[in-house]
Tab-separated table of C-alpha atoms and ligand atoms in Angstrom:
chain	number	residue	atom	x	y	z
A	1	UNK	CA	0.000	0.000	0.000
A	2	UNK	CA	1.492	3.372	-0.979
A	3	UNK	CA	2.041	5.904	1.796
A	4	UNK	CA	-0.938	8.006	2.810
A	5	UNK	CA	-0.519	11.765	2.952
A	6	UNK	CA	-2.056	12.774	6.281
A	7	UNK	CA	-4.834	15.359	6.208
A	8	UNK	CA	-3.934	18.936	7.116
A	9	UNK	CA	-7.074	20.288	8.793
A	10	UNK	CA	-7.929	23.954	8.383
A	11	UNK	CA	-10.704	26.149	9.792
A	12	UNK	CA	-13.243	24.689	7.390
A	13	UNK	CA	-12.657	20.990	7.925
A	14	UNK	CA	-11.074	20.654	11.370
A	15	UNK	CA	-14.436	19.436	12.772
A	16	UNK	CA	-14.520	16.717	10.083
A	17	UNK	CA	-11.125	15.284	11.041
A	18	UNK	CA	-11.887	15.613	14.759
A	19	UNK	CA	-14.984	13.516	14.088
A	20	UNK	CA	-12.997	10.938	12.138
A	21	UNK	CA	-10.552	10.629	15.038
A	22	UNK	CA	-13.556	9.745	17.224
A	23	UNK	CA	-15.095	7.319	14.726
A	24	UNK	CA	-17.740	9.746	13.510
A	25	UNK	CA	-18.577	11.093	10.073
A	26	UNK	CA	-19.633	14.687	10.741
A	27	UNK	CA	-21.309	16.903	8.179
A	28	UNK	CA	-21.432	20.675	8.264
A	29	UNK	CA	-24.944	21.942	8.858
A	30	UNK	CA	-25.850	25.583	8.217
A	31	UNK	CA	-27.096	27.277	11.399
A	32	UNK	CA	-29.147	29.658	9.254
A	33	UNK	CA	-31.117	27.336	6.969
A	34	UNK	CA	-30.167	23.786	7.968
A	35	UNK	CA	-28.552	22.926	4.649
A	36	UNK	CA	-25.875	20.217	4.844
A	37	UNK	CA	-22.679	21.174	3.035
A	38	UNK	CA	-19.971	18.797	1.907
A	39	UNK	CA	-17.194	19.416	1.189
A	40	UNK	CA	-17.214	22.099	3.882
A	41	UNK	CA	-17.019	25.707	2.747
A	42	UNK	CA	-16.844	28.975	4.703
A	43	UNK	CA	-20.229	30.315	3.546
A	44	UNK	CA	-23.572	28.602	3.034
A	45	UNK	CA	-24.335	28.720	-0.702
A	46	UNK	CA	-28.076	28.899	0.042
A	47	UNK	CA	-28.471	31.624	2.693
A	48	UNK	CA	-24.892	33.043	2.891
A	49	UNK	CA	-24.640	32.361	6.603
A	50	UNK	CA	-21.171	31.972	8.092
A	51	UNK	CA	-22.475	30.054	11.115
A	52	UNK	CA	-22.333	26.288	11.170
A	53	UNK	CA	-23.081	23.359	13.389
A	54	UNK	CA	-22.420	19.694	12.725
A	55	UNK	CA	-24.582	16.637	12.256
A	56	UNK	CA	-23.376	13.058	12.453
A	57	UNK	CA	-24.096	11.080	9.305
A	58	UNK	CA	-25.605	7.624	9.621
A	59	UNK	CA	-22.950	6.302	7.266
A	60	UNK	CA	-25.530	4.719	4.975
A	61	UNK	CA	-25.467	5.588	1.306
A	62	UNK	CA	-25.285	4.391	-2.258
A	63	UNK	CA	-22.565	4.451	-4.885
A	64	UNK	CA	-23.183	7.327	-7.293
A	65	UNK	CA	-20.104	6.660	-9.422
A	66	UNK	CA	-16.708	5.022	-9.112
A	67	UNK	CA	-13.332	4.375	-10.735
A	68	UNK	CA	-10.536	1.894	-10.175
A	69	UNK	CA	-7.303	3.718	-9.393
A	70	UNK	CA	-3.957	2.057	-10.083
A	71	UNK	CA	-0.823	3.444	-8.476
A	72	UNK	CA	1.419	4.923	-11.192
A	73	UNK	CA	4.730	3.556	-9.913
A	74	UNK	CA	4.052	0.821	-7.354
A	75	UNK	CA	2.931	-1.947	-9.654
A	76	UNK	CA	2.447	-4.405	-6.788
A	77	UNK	CA	0.036	-2.087	-4.962
A	78	UNK	CA	-3.564	-3.244	-5.060
A	79	UNK	CA	-5.855	-1.041	-7.112
A	80	UNK	CA	-8.200	1.177	-5.120
A	81	UNK	CA	-11.850	1.648	-5.811
A	82	UNK	CA	-12.562	5.366	-5.499
A	83	UNK	CA	-16.256	6.003	-5.001
A	84	UNK	CA	-18.601	8.942	-4.955
A	85	UNK	CA	-21.108	8.042	-2.255
A	86	UNK	CA	-24.524	9.636	-2.012
A	87	UNK	CA	-25.149	9.694	1.728
A	88	UNK	CA	-28.743	9.283	2.795
A	89	UNK	CA	-28.527	12.798	4.270
A	90	UNK	CA	-28.334	14.115	0.694
A	91	UNK	CA	-24.675	15.035	0.315
A	92	UNK	CA	-21.999	13.351	-1.756
A	93	UNK	CA	-18.605	12.227	-0.473
A	94	UNK	CA	-15.430	10.939	-2.137
A	95	UNK	CA	-14.021	7.867	-0.447
A	96	UNK	CA	-12.791	4.330	-1.095
A	97	UNK	CA	-14.756	1.113	-1.280
A	98	UNK	CA	-13.217	-1.791	0.637
A	99	UNK	CA	-13.804	-5.522	0.431
A	100	UNK	CA	-15.450	-5.458	-2.993
A	101	UNK	CA	-13.882	-6.688	-6.234
A	102	UNK	CA	-13.807	-4.015	-8.949
A	103	UNK	CA	-15.934	-6.292	-11.154
A	104	UNK	CA	-18.665	-6.331	-8.477
A	105	UNK	CA	-19.070	-2.565	-8.044
A	106	UNK	CA	-22.322	-1.139	-9.371
A	107	UNK	CA	-23.775	2.322	-9.385
A	108	UNK	CA	-26.575	2.452	-6.848
A	109	UNK	CA	-25.193	-0.337	-4.662
A	110	UNK	CA	-25.851	0.140	-0.959
A	111	UNK	CA	-22.765	0.910	1.106
A	112	UNK	CA	-22.004	1.711	4.723
A	113	UNK	CA	-19.335	3.678	6.501
A	114	UNK	CA	-16.358	2.034	8.111
A	115	UNK	CA	-13.023	3.435	9.213
A	116	UNK	CA	-9.612	2.189	8.188
A	117	UNK	CA	-6.173	3.241	9.299
A	118	UNK	CA	-3.258	3.614	6.904
A	119	UNK	CA	0.187	4.568	8.217
A	120	UNK	CA	-1.482	5.754	11.428
A	121	UNK	CA	-3.989	7.912	9.525
A	122	UNK	CA	-7.666	7.073	10.111
A	123	UNK	CA	-9.866	7.613	7.052
A	124	UNK	CA	-13.603	7.239	6.516
A	125	UNK	CA	-14.129	4.413	4.029
A	126	UNK	CA	-17.071	2.397	2.778
A	127	UNK	CA	-17.926	-1.273	2.377
A	128	UNK	CA	-20.891	-3.104	0.926
A	129	UNK	CA	-23.916	-2.644	3.197
A	130	UNK	CA	-24.400	-5.556	5.546
A	131	UNK	CA	-20.867	-6.871	5.078
A	132	UNK	CA	-19.653	-5.923	8.583
A	133	UNK	CA	-17.734	-8.719	10.186
A	134	UNK	CA	-17.369	-10.525	6.887
B	1	ZN	ZN1	-27.784	28.290	4.987
């Protein structure tokens, strides 16, 4: 597995990485209109509020789209499935799909959040729904 570049949290996404370190997937929720915003941005695109709270995502979603990524130089590295997940809260997230063969990935397949650690870096990942423990 190639090295993972650790996240460098800033004012906009520090809450997200704090949540990940506690096993939570937190979404930014506008304090003005309640809109969920991901990726986080400083201003709500709907009501222009600068005030935010957070909401924990259930972690349930479906695959919107996906690609298989091959490392350009480490030929023995396993390919990664990079997915766009539509969370049931209505926002879309880029992540990886674990435990599924590339030939088995389908748009619309149900997935669920899990966390994986690479080089000491915890990342929110997804697996096929109902596959926990398998
Ligand atoms: Zn708003």
